[in-house]
């Protein structure tokens, strides 16, 4: 019977009940990770510790009622924003919530366990509480011969595989990573199992990935892309601990750990007859479900800060940039976020700014492909009726995001910036 991380998630938590909390992830342009328990009604506002000049002293209240967050704006000067939308009076939200008061961004989490026990970015990995729980279970099962990882593309499956390798009995051996989706059709067998000279035209003695990983760990990413015939031969290797290279007459003994990964649920692939059931049951002794980046918002905020430091050390993130990043789905996960933040930093620096704003992000960054805005081939001319109140109203509806306000007004973003300058609307207010 296979075990999943979810089945074992209580381990390492000490059995403590979950406590709702407001986690401060940024105050101004400074990243934070302060945890404020939300026992009863929690008042949020400007304090000596949260010195935000755009936050009122009595700005908002939050409380959690059986999993539902109740957020109320206390007639604040600059508004309370819940998941990017301005609150009028009181709102209710289920699940985790992104809350912005002035230039301070909070995460409202139903379960604060693990948040206050974590340090910052260690310079190599960014690990928030959700990922820490997964990593703890990977370490606990590192002595197992095999691990199956499910997770979206770009979510960090190879880091999980490397952790399994480093924490297990094969740590002193090689770590060999193979992207099965990138193997050209028809050559998977000789690349995985090796070949002998003379087996086919141009064949040479080659060990193959399995033999190369002998004494270590083989990571097979996107294993569902292997064809069924290769799957059958892989199963034999896992059962017999020996590999038969193409053209060889006798097998070669191999001893290794195996991490298999897929962005598709393999049980569904088995049901669709695209993946062998016997190989699935062999691999699925321990199954890890890797949460996507959109479910790891503290990780996300730390990654933004780290990428800015790596690409443009003088740059920092505006609170609205972090807010926008937290509420977008990021289908490409960490890989997509890193590229988008680096491009945003370059855009800000080209404009002579050291604070990276949400409008510096590429227009489609973090959005599902079906939601991406379609660019106009010819920017329309500004309507003659646009006056200052109309522009201010559009900016307010768009939560200050100039690119969104521009689309609602039928303008290109640069046209709206020029119009704002003409009407005396400060860009610092957006």
XYZ file of N, CA, C and O in Angstrom, residues 222-360:
556
model
N 8.950 13.335 -16.033
C 7.931 13.096 -17.066
C 7.989 11.663 -17.579
O 8.016 11.384 -18.773
N 7.979 10.731 -16.636
C 8.095 9.313 -16.974
C 6.917 8.822 -17.811
O 7.034 7.854 -18.560
N 5.780 9.509 -17.733
C 4.607 9.103 -18.510
C 4.829 9.226 -20.008
O 4.055 8.671 -20.804
N 5.878 9.931 -20.429
C 6.151 10.089 -21.859
C 6.937 8.924 -22.442
O 7.168 8.896 -23.657
N 7.355 7.972 -21.614
C 8.003 6.768 -22.149
C 6.965 5.870 -22.790
O 5.865 5.687 -22.250
N 7.305 5.265 -23.938
C 6.320 4.375 -24.571
C 6.224 3.068 -23.795
O 7.078 2.726 -22.975
N 5.156 2.342 -24.039
C 4.831 1.164 -23.228
C 5.909 0.091 -23.299
O 6.177 -0.602 -22.308
N 6.543 -0.086 -24.465
C 7.581 -1.114 -24.588
C 8.778 -0.783 -23.700
O 9.350 -1.667 -23.044
N 9.154 0.483 -23.654
C 10.267 0.895 -22.799
C 9.880 0.770 -21.332
O 10.700 0.387 -20.492
N 8.623 1.076 -21.000
C 8.142 0.909 -19.631
C 8.299 -0.537 -19.163
O 8.694 -0.799 -18.026
N 7.990 -1.491 -20.051
C 8.100 -2.905 -19.684
C 9.546 -3.274 -19.358
O 9.825 -4.006 -18.395
N 10.495 -2.769 -20.152
C 11.903 -3.076 -19.903
C 12.411 -2.372 -18.645
O 13.249 -2.923 -17.918
N 11.887 -1.179 -18.381
C 12.265 -0.486 -17.157
C 11.777 -1.251 -15.936
O 12.492 -1.362 -14.926
N 10.572 -1.782 -16.004
C 10.034 -2.573 -14.893
C 10.947 -3.767 -14.597
O 11.230 -4.075 -13.427
N 11.428 -4.426 -15.648
C 12.307 -5.579 -15.440
C 13.598 -5.162 -14.735
O 14.093 -5.863 -13.853
N 14.135 -3.996 -15.087
C 15.344 -3.513 -14.424
C 15.084 -3.296 -12.937
O 15.892 -3.684 -12.083
N 13.938 -2.687 -12.609
C 13.618 -2.403 -11.211
C 13.389 -3.677 -10.414
O 13.668 -3.718 -9.212
N 12.876 -4.713 -11.072
C 12.606 -5.966 -10.360
C 13.835 -6.862 -10.268
O 14.066 -7.516 -9.249
N 14.640 -6.916 -11.346
C 15.771 -7.839 -11.396
C 17.095 -7.195 -11.007
O 18.100 -7.893 -10.822
N 17.117 -5.846 -10.928
C 18.350 -5.109 -10.603
C 19.462 -5.408 -11.595
O 20.651 -5.512 -11.232
N 19.075 -5.537 -12.861
C 20.058 -5.715 -13.914
C 19.509 -5.131 -15.211
O 18.295 -5.115 -15.421
N 20.406 -4.635 -16.047
C 20.023 -3.982 -17.283
C 20.694 -4.695 -18.454
O 21.859 -5.089 -18.375
N 19.929 -4.864 -19.535
C 20.456 -5.513 -20.733
C 20.606 -4.456 -21.829
O 19.620 -4.002 -22.413
N 21.842 -4.028 -22.098
C 22.043 -3.027 -23.155
C 21.612 -3.550 -24.517
O 21.606 -4.770 -24.758
N 21.245 -2.641 -25.406
C 20.860 -3.012 -26.767
C 22.057 -3.667 -27.458
O 23.159 -3.104 -27.497
N 21.858 -4.881 -27.950
C 22.922 -5.610 -28.638
C 23.751 -6.489 -27.736
O 24.630 -7.208 -28.224
N 23.506 -6.444 -26.429
C 24.273 -7.270 -25.489
C 23.611 -8.635 -25.334
O 22.403 -8.799 -25.555
N 24.384 -9.637 -24.937
C 23.859 -10.982 -24.708
C 23.752 -11.323 -23.235
O 23.116 -12.314 -22.874
N 24.380 -10.511 -22.382
C 24.292 -10.757 -20.946
C 24.023 -9.445 -20.227
O 24.527 -8.390 -20.626
N 23.217 -9.482 -19.153
C 22.854 -8.258 -18.443
C 23.988 -7.750 -17.546
O 24.936 -8.473 -17.233
N 23.851 -6.485 -17.144
C 24.800 -5.841 -16.244
C 24.064 -5.505 -14.951
O 22.962 -4.930 -14.986
N 24.631 -5.876 -13.823
C 23.990 -5.609 -12.538
C 24.008 -4.102 -12.238
O 25.011 -3.426 -12.471
N 22.891 -3.612 -11.725
C 22.810 -2.210 -11.304
C 22.117 -2.151 -9.950
O 21.223 -2.946 -9.653
N 22.572 -1.224 -9.135
C 21.946 -0.994 -7.828
C 21.816 0.512 -7.675
O 22.808 1.240 -7.698
N 20.567 0.993 -7.549
C 20.334 2.436 -7.547
C 18.975 2.748 -6.962
O 18.105 1.882 -6.852
N 18.800 4.003 -6.557
C 17.496 4.502 -6.193
C 16.869 5.180 -7.403
O 17.574 5.672 -8.282
N 15.538 5.206 -7.445
C 14.833 5.786 -8.584
C 13.774 6.750 -8.091
O 12.964 6.413 -7.214
N 13.792 7.951 -8.657
C 12.725 8.917 -8.440
C 12.045 9.135 -9.785
O 12.705 9.527 -10.757
N 10.753 8.851 -9.846
C 9.975 9.086 -11.058
C 9.049 10.272 -10.816
O 8.540 10.448 -9.708
N 8.846 11.082 -11.837
C 8.005 12.273 -11.677
C 7.152 12.483 -12.915
O 7.523 12.084 -14.023
N 6.005 13.112 -12.700
C 5.114 13.430 -13.813
C 4.209 14.583 -13.416
O 3.817 14.702 -12.256
N 3.885 15.447 -14.392
C 2.900 16.497 -14.123
C 1.488 15.959 -14.290
O 0.528 16.623 -13.949
N 1.370 14.724 -14.821
C 0.070 14.074 -14.957
C -0.084 13.025 -13.866
O 0.889 12.357 -13.494
N -1.291 12.862 -13.350
C -1.541 11.827 -12.354
C -1.426 10.459 -13.031
O -2.165 10.156 -13.972
N -0.496 9.627 -12.557
C -0.235 8.357 -13.236
C -1.386 7.374 -13.117
O -1.562 6.523 -14.004
N -2.198 7.487 -12.081
C -3.360 6.578 -11.994
C -4.297 6.827 -13.172
O -4.864 5.892 -13.740
N -4.461 8.092 -13.535
C -5.277 8.405 -14.695
C -4.657 7.894 -15.978
O -5.366 7.437 -16.893
N -3.325 7.950 -16.065
C -2.644 7.417 -17.244
C -2.790 5.898 -17.318
O -2.916 5.334 -18.403
N -2.775 5.232 -16.156
C -3.007 3.787 -16.126
C -4.416 3.472 -16.611
O -4.636 2.569 -17.435
N -5.404 4.225 -16.122
C -6.793 3.999 -16.532
C -6.980 4.209 -18.025
O -7.795 3.538 -18.667
N -6.191 5.142 -18.598
C -6.296 5.422 -20.035
C -5.414 4.498 -20.872
O -5.308 4.684 -22.089
N -4.784 3.511 -20.225
C -3.940 2.520 -20.907
C -2.691 3.154 -21.532
O -2.117 2.602 -22.478
N -2.264 4.284 -20.997
C -1.048 4.914 -21.504
C 0.152 4.652 -20.597
O 1.270 5.042 -20.933
N -0.096 4.051 -19.444
C 0.981 3.734 -18.517
C 0.710 2.369 -17.920
O -0.431 2.041 -17.545
N 1.752 1.551 -17.827
C 1.595 0.185 -17.334
C 1.229 0.178 -15.859
O 1.874 0.851 -15.044
N 0.210 -0.612 -15.514
C -0.213 -0.674 -14.119
C 0.841 -1.336 -13.241
O 1.069 -0.920 -12.095
N 1.548 -2.363 -13.773
C 2.554 -3.036 -12.950
C 3.734 -2.104 -12.640
O 4.273 -2.112 -11.530
N 4.117 -1.260 -13.597
C 5.184 -0.294 -13.327
C 4.710 0.765 -12.336
O 5.469 1.166 -11.443
N 3.466 1.195 -12.476
C 2.934 2.187 -11.535
C 2.981 1.663 -10.105
O 3.464 2.347 -9.195
N 2.509 0.433 -9.894
C 2.487 -0.104 -8.529
C 3.894 -0.332 -7.987
O 4.114 -0.275 -6.773
N 4.841 -0.575 -8.897
C 6.225 -0.734 -8.455
C 6.802 0.593 -7.976
O 7.534 0.663 -6.975
N 6.445 1.680 -8.678
C 6.988 2.992 -8.355
C 6.291 3.659 -7.174
O 6.894 4.470 -6.472
N 5.008 3.344 -6.988
C 4.156 4.145 -6.101
C 4.172 3.681 -4.647
O 3.133 3.724 -3.977
N 5.310 3.284 -4.138
C 5.376 2.899 -2.729
C 5.241 4.138 -1.841
O 4.594 4.102 -0.810
N 5.896 5.210 -2.232
C 5.757 6.489 -1.546
C 5.466 7.541 -2.617
O 6.221 7.664 -3.588
N 4.381 8.286 -2.451
C 3.970 9.292 -3.428
C 4.019 10.674 -2.778
O 3.480 10.876 -1.691
N 4.665 11.596 -3.450
C 4.748 12.981 -2.993
C 3.955 13.859 -3.952
O 4.148 13.778 -5.169
N 3.061 14.656 -3.409
C 2.326 15.637 -4.204
C 2.962 17.001 -3.940
O 2.859 17.547 -2.846
N 3.644 17.542 -4.924
C 4.367 18.801 -4.765
C 3.409 19.966 -5.013
O 2.830 20.077 -6.104
N 3.192 20.843 -4.024
C 2.248 21.950 -4.228
C 2.780 22.944 -5.244
O 3.979 23.240 -5.270
N 1.903 23.492 -6.093
C 2.339 24.502 -7.053
C 2.693 25.804 -6.350
O 2.324 26.028 -5.193
N 3.376 26.683 -7.057
C 3.853 27.930 -6.466
C 2.698 28.791 -5.964
O 2.829 29.467 -4.939
N 1.562 28.791 -6.633
C 0.421 29.633 -6.212
C -0.113 29.236 -4.850
O -0.824 30.007 -4.207
N 0.204 28.016 -4.384
C -0.199 27.581 -3.052
C 0.915 27.794 -2.024
O 0.755 27.427 -0.874
N 2.010 28.392 -2.452
C 3.165 28.624 -1.564
C 3.518 30.104 -1.636
O 4.564 30.500 -2.125
N 2.624 30.947 -1.124
C 2.756 32.383 -1.345
C 3.933 33.002 -0.604
O 4.519 33.976 -1.074
N 4.294 32.459 0.554
C 5.483 32.971 1.242
C 6.726 32.654 0.421
O 7.613 33.506 0.261
N 6.800 31.444 -0.125
C 7.897 31.096 -1.027
C 7.946 32.072 -2.194
O 9.009 32.539 -2.603
N 6.765 32.361 -2.748
C 6.675 33.227 -3.911
C 7.264 34.601 -3.614
O 8.069 35.134 -4.383
N 6.884 35.185 -2.465
C 7.392 36.512 -2.111
C 8.900 36.492 -1.899
O 9.610 37.429 -2.289
N 9.408 35.441 -1.299
C 10.853 35.337 -1.099
C 11.580 35.169 -2.428
O 12.677 35.711 -2.625
N 10.968 34.418 -3.351
C 11.584 34.238 -4.655
C 11.664 35.556 -5.420
O 12.639 35.818 -6.123
N 10.621 36.385 -5.302
C 10.654 37.699 -5.947
C 11.852 38.495 -5.427
O 12.630 39.059 -6.203
N 12.012 38.536 -4.096
C 13.132 39.282 -3.503
C 14.467 38.709 -3.946
O 15.415 39.454 -4.242
N 14.567 37.385 -4.004
C 15.841 36.763 -4.373
C 16.189 37.033 -5.831
O 17.348 37.318 -6.162
N 15.186 36.965 -6.721
C 15.462 37.198 -8.134
C 15.840 38.653 -8.395
O 16.678 38.941 -9.250
N 15.208 39.573 -7.670
C 15.597 40.977 -7.805
C 17.038 41.179 -7.352
O 17.814 41.885 -8.003
N 17.395 40.555 -6.234
C 18.765 40.690 -5.722
C 19.780 40.091 -6.692
O 20.898 40.601 -6.836
N 19.383 39.012 -7.375
C 20.306 38.352 -8.302
C 20.455 39.119 -9.610
O 21.552 39.175 -10.179
N 19.367 39.726 -10.106
C 19.415 40.373 -11.411
C 19.709 41.864 -11.336
O 20.458 42.403 -12.153
N 19.107 42.554 -10.372
C 19.310 43.994 -10.199
C 19.417 44.280 -8.700
O 18.427 44.610 -8.048
N 20.600 44.145 -8.118
C 20.746 44.235 -6.656
C 20.221 45.520 -6.044
O 19.866 45.541 -4.866
N 20.151 46.614 -6.796
C 19.687 47.883 -6.245
C 18.164 47.990 -6.259
O 17.613 48.943 -5.710
N 17.486 47.031 -6.880
C 16.029 47.109 -7.018
C 15.317 46.410 -5.863
O 15.832 45.459 -5.277
N 14.108 46.881 -5.573
C 13.241 46.248 -4.575
C 11.827 46.202 -5.138
O 11.510 46.864 -6.132
N 10.959 45.431 -4.497
C 9.615 45.197 -5.016
C 8.594 46.119 -4.362
O 8.540 46.231 -3.130
N 7.776 46.760 -5.169
C 6.637 47.536 -4.672
C 5.608 46.560 -4.099
O 5.480 45.418 -4.546
N 4.865 47.013 -3.079
C 3.870 46.148 -2.439
C 2.838 45.643 -3.440
O 2.384 44.494 -3.363
N 2.459 46.494 -4.404
C 1.463 46.061 -5.381
C 2.017 45.009 -6.338
O 1.259 44.202 -6.868
N 3.317 45.008 -6.542
C 3.931 43.944 -7.334
C 3.787 42.617 -6.610
O 3.380 41.607 -7.199
N 4.117 42.592 -5.301
C 3.976 41.355 -4.529
C 2.521 40.914 -4.464
O 2.215 39.724 -4.581
N 1.613 41.871 -4.276
C 0.188 41.549 -4.238
C -0.240 40.885 -5.541
O -0.904 39.841 -5.532
N 0.145 41.482 -6.665
C -0.235 40.925 -7.963
C 0.357 39.542 -8.171
O -0.310 38.630 -8.678
N 1.627 39.365 -7.774
C 2.268 38.053 -7.929
C 1.552 36.990 -7.096
O 1.400 35.837 -7.527
N 1.084 37.375 -5.902
C 0.435 36.414 -5.008
C -0.934 35.966 -5.515
O -1.394 34.876 -5.169
N -1.617 36.807 -6.302
C -2.973 36.441 -6.716
C -3.024 35.878 -8.134
O -4.084 35.460 -8.586
N -1.890 35.840 -8.824
C -1.869 35.238 -10.157
C -1.563 33.749 -10.066
O -0.870 33.309 -9.157
N -2.053 32.944 -11.023
C -1.908 31.486 -10.896
C -0.529 30.936 -11.241
O -0.204 29.829 -10.837
N 0.290 31.630 -12.000
C 1.631 31.189 -12.376
C 1.651 29.743 -12.859
O 2.219 28.857 -12.201
N 1.042 29.470 -14.019
C 1.022 28.087 -14.518
C 2.409 27.512 -14.767
O 2.592 26.298 -14.727
N 3.402 28.390 -15.034
C 4.774 27.915 -15.232
C 5.577 27.836 -13.957
O 6.776 27.514 -13.980
N 4.927 28.155 -12.815
C 5.522 28.025 -11.493
C 6.838 28.795 -11.362
O 6.949 29.909 -11.863
N 7.823 28.224 -10.653
C 9.054 28.944 -10.319
C 9.788 29.389 -11.580
O 10.302 30.509 -11.655
N 9.803 28.544 -12.584
C 10.513 28.873 -13.823
C 9.928 30.140 -14.454
O 10.654 31.036 -14.882
N 8.610 30.233 -14.496
C 7.957 31.399 -15.089
C 8.163 32.646 -14.235
O 8.450 33.738 -14.764
N 8.028 32.512 -12.910
C 8.177 33.662 -12.026
C 9.575 34.270 -12.140
O 9.723 35.496 -12.240
N 10.583 33.441 -12.146
C 11.952 33.954 -12.196
C 12.186 34.770 -13.462
O 12.753 35.868 -13.416
N 11.736 34.248 -14.596
C 11.925 34.989 -15.837
C 11.159 36.295 -15.856
O 11.678 37.327 -16.304
N 9.924 36.277 -15.328
C 9.102 37.486 -15.328
C 9.691 38.565 -14.427
O 9.692 39.751 -14.784
N 10.202 38.187 -13.262
C 10.753 39.172 -12.338
C 12.038 39.767 -12.896
O 12.298 40.979 -12.760
N 12.842 38.975 -13.542
C 14.069 39.516 -14.124
C 13.760 40.511 -15.239
O 14.421 41.554 -15.355
N 12.745 40.206 -16.048
C 12.362 41.163 -17.103
C 11.762 42.428 -16.489
O 12.011 43.541 -16.978
N 10.979 42.276 -15.429
C 10.398 43.445 -14.767
C 11.488 44.337 -14.177
O 11.416 45.568 -14.259
N 12.505 43.720 -13.577
C 13.609 44.503 -13.003
C 14.350 45.266 -14.087
O 14.720 46.437 -13.906
N 14.565 44.615 -15.228
C 15.247 45.283 -16.330
C 14.413 46.459 -16.844
O 14.962 47.521 -17.182
N 13.105 46.311 -16.895
C 12.222 47.391 -17.335
C 12.295 48.576 -16.374
O 12.369 49.736 -16.794
N 12.272 48.288 -15.061
C 12.350 49.359 -14.067
C 13.669 50.105 -14.163
O 13.716 51.339 -14.117
N 14.767 49.386 -14.305
C 16.079 50.027 -14.377
C 16.206 50.869 -15.645
O 16.806 51.944 -15.633
N 15.622 50.366 -16.748
C 15.667 51.133 -17.995
C 14.904 52.444 -17.856
O 15.218 53.432 -18.527
N 13.888 52.449 -16.975
C 13.108 53.666 -16.721
C 13.743 54.535 -15.642
O 13.173 55.566 -15.270
N 14.888 54.122 -15.112
C 15.577 54.906 -14.101
C 15.017 54.750 -12.702
O 15.250 55.594 -11.845
N 14.296 53.649 -12.451
C 13.702 53.425 -11.135
C 14.357 52.242 -10.445
O 14.813 51.310 -11.108
N 14.365 52.295 -9.104
C 14.897 51.184 -8.318
C 13.801 50.405 -7.611
O 14.079 49.382 -6.982
N 12.553 50.861 -7.698
C 11.410 50.135 -7.164
C 10.660 49.523 -8.345
O 10.211 50.238 -9.242
N 10.552 48.211 -8.342
C 9.894 47.505 -9.444
C 8.393 47.464 -9.180
O 7.944 47.010 -8.125
N 7.617 47.948 -10.134
C 6.169 48.043 -9.983
C 5.468 46.920 -10.722
O 6.063 46.237 -11.563
N 4.198 46.779 -10.449
C 3.422 45.734 -11.104
C 3.363 45.963 -12.607
O 3.340 45.009 -13.395
N 3.361 47.213 -13.053
C 3.312 47.488 -14.486
C 4.605 47.149 -15.200
O 4.639 47.140 -16.438
N 5.665 46.852 -14.444
C 6.911 46.422 -15.073
C 6.866 44.955 -15.475
O 7.692 44.505 -16.277
